[in-house]
Amino acid sequence: MREARVSREDGGWTASPVGLHRVLAPTGVLPQAAERLDASPELWPGEVRIRVERLNLDAASFRQLSDQYGDAIKAEVLAIIESRGKMHNPVTGSGGMLVGVVDEVTPDSPLGLKPGDRVATLVSLTLTPLRITDGLARWDGRSEQVPAEGHAILFARSIAAVLPGDLPVPLALSVMDVCGAPALTRRVVKPGSAVAVIGAAGKSGSLSLAAARRAGAARLVGVVPHAREAEALTSAGLADEVVIADARDPVALAAAVGAPVDVTVVCVDVPGCEHGSILATRDGGTVIFFSMATSFSAAALGAEGLAADVTMLVGNGYTPGHAALALDLFRTSAGVRALFEGRHA
Amino acid sequence: MREARVSREDGGWTASPVGLHRVLAPTGVLPQAAERLDASPELWPGEVRIRVERLNLDAASFRQLSDQYGDAIKAEVLAIIESRGKMHNPVTGSGGMLVGVVDEVTPDSPLGLKPGDRVATLVSLTLTPLRITDGLARWDGRSEQVPAEGHAILFARSIAAVLPGDLPVPLALSVMDVCGAPALTRRVVKPGSAVAVIGAAGKSGSLSLAAARRAGAARLVGVVPHAREAEALTSAGLADEVVIADARDPVALAAAVGAPVDVTVVCVDVPGCEHGSILATRDGGTVIFFSMATSFSAAALGAEGLAADVTMLVGNGYTPGHAALALDLFRTSAGVRALFEGRHA
């Protein structure tokens, strides 16, 4: 372990909980905004080193790289990691996550990990120092699942979840990938609430329905785009009402939901769902936007234009205990499991 | 007044509180999303007609039109209003607001207006049916303030504020233009809270500081970009601490704020302030994003990347009573008045 450098006020640096000490260029920015990180294996106080087993590239990043580079994708991924010290696609701006085994933990680390734990990192690869040592020899370049050898660094303020022994790794990752949505849903939904989940048959949607049920929701409306998903969601038994609507059509969405709900959870990853979700929510209610396709200005101006007194939350991917909650919902809800397994089949 | 058409289920239409009955094309969308509205003067149940005195074009819209059309701007604005039935700039997507006198109120209107009231509309011109009858003869095309004659329609679910008799109209409009920020700030801030306002010497920033003080904030940090604004804010006496920082630099912003605060209010209209405002907020705290330059994905991914358990709110421009609160804060705070008058001077 390196010695901590002196603090900034003393003219130097100390190890930063958010990893500022690993930023090589430009100086003074957060690791995610950095062009280049220091991925060297020696640990600073508070850090953890992971022996990498597999990278899960962000789907949008993989698609872009695959479209642009074809069979040369492997060389390009290696070049990005080598030059940036992290897997941060410069075109899409996205990263992904990784799975590995904890190799070394400094005494100051607050993450609660121990050597030998098999973990998934739940912070983006765009801010995770990473070095690859096997040239990605076992990857065929045809999937975002990338077998890899090397190491990665977790800062003091980071998120990693120990992989459960009772679930296949891809399934556990698939659950943990969307664990922010059910955690925030459980926090917001009160006993007796009416809740609508848009994109309810998807991964984050089905977990959010289960979380809302656990929080004591009295009326659960699941909105899906077509009959096939409606059938799957009905069979899963997670919602009290399953309705079909195009979430981009505000009038149709509000009509499908019916009586305005206390909480609307937007889990469908298409643009243009802001106005409909606002319109489906009662005055004094809350809309939780989990879709990364959400437009800030469409939400802000939409609520104003509709004179809608709704609280609008930016879905934060991090809530303490989120991975454990999602895995627990998955284990205890046959309906959630059925929907996930349908997607993995 | 027109008779209400029959309800949709019966194969026709009724007057909609959000104005669906005024949408000509495409059918079924909300008025803001419409290409063309019916701006005819006859009222549907629930509506109010305003005799227009002045349009206030959105600043970005005026700039774009002025740059593209120069002296021909007047003809272009008239063409937009004539063809769309509303002042909805097709390039910027923005509108503005208007001032006028209430002409006719239908019995079903819930807005509490009466004929003769001089009002400002606080919903966007992008969704307000509008017809101009004087060819904008008194406008020189050199300012976003457009003297105009004609009429506009307010739907049942709309927002209009009666202009106060004790303030010049431009000043009252300037206050009401940003009244969403102090209203939501007062709702979120609890007695004893530490609060940081980013862009604190601006209009929404200074009103938010005053609102936080009224809500009982114990520590008020005002963040400004340079010494001139720091002097003005210090003289205004609205903050306990005035600090200078570039809000786009997360590390610098967090350092300037010091001990993380319970509530951060982002009022500065530049992109890239998401990570700094998250970093300046304590775990369990709240960030209110009022800047329309906010990036949804930067906020969502930023909080996750920083493992920050913060509640992030999309600043809703509408909170009941927001205009009255803002005007009251303006009247009772000499510091807010001084900052506004400095901007109007």
XYZ file of C-alpha atoms in Angstrom, chain A residues 5 8 13-34 36-38 44 47 127 129 155-157, chain B residues 249-252 254-255 279 306:
42
model
C 0.346 11.917 0.251
C -4.054 19.482 -0.581
C -2.536 15.352 -2.358
C -4.129 12.774 -0.187
C -6.046 9.707 -1.337
C -9.530 10.932 -2.204
C -12.662 8.876 -1.450
C -13.890 9.611 -4.966
C -10.568 8.812 -6.625
C -9.196 12.243 -7.515
C -5.688 10.934 -6.785
C -6.011 8.520 -9.745
C -6.816 11.218 -12.294
C -3.895 11.828 -14.652
C -5.520 14.209 -17.150
C -7.006 16.704 -17.052
C -6.100 17.466 -13.464
C -8.760 18.330 -10.912
C -11.706 16.574 -12.547
C -13.612 13.552 -11.241
C -12.539 10.131 -12.549
C -15.618 9.842 -14.768
C -14.796 13.130 -16.506
C -11.120 12.259 -16.841
C -6.938 9.260 -18.439
C -6.691 7.437 -15.099
C -3.758 5.877 -13.287
C -3.824 4.007 -1.987
C -8.881 1.405 -2.045
C -14.662 5.790 -13.608
C -9.172 2.228 -13.107
C -12.154 3.824 -4.418
C -13.344 4.269 -0.832
C -16.619 5.720 -2.070
C -15.757 22.054 -11.609
C -17.101 19.493 -9.110
C -13.996 19.431 -6.969
C -13.774 23.229 -6.743
C -17.521 21.035 -3.240
C -14.420 22.602 -1.716
C -20.689 16.244 -4.335
C -20.157 8.936 -6.597
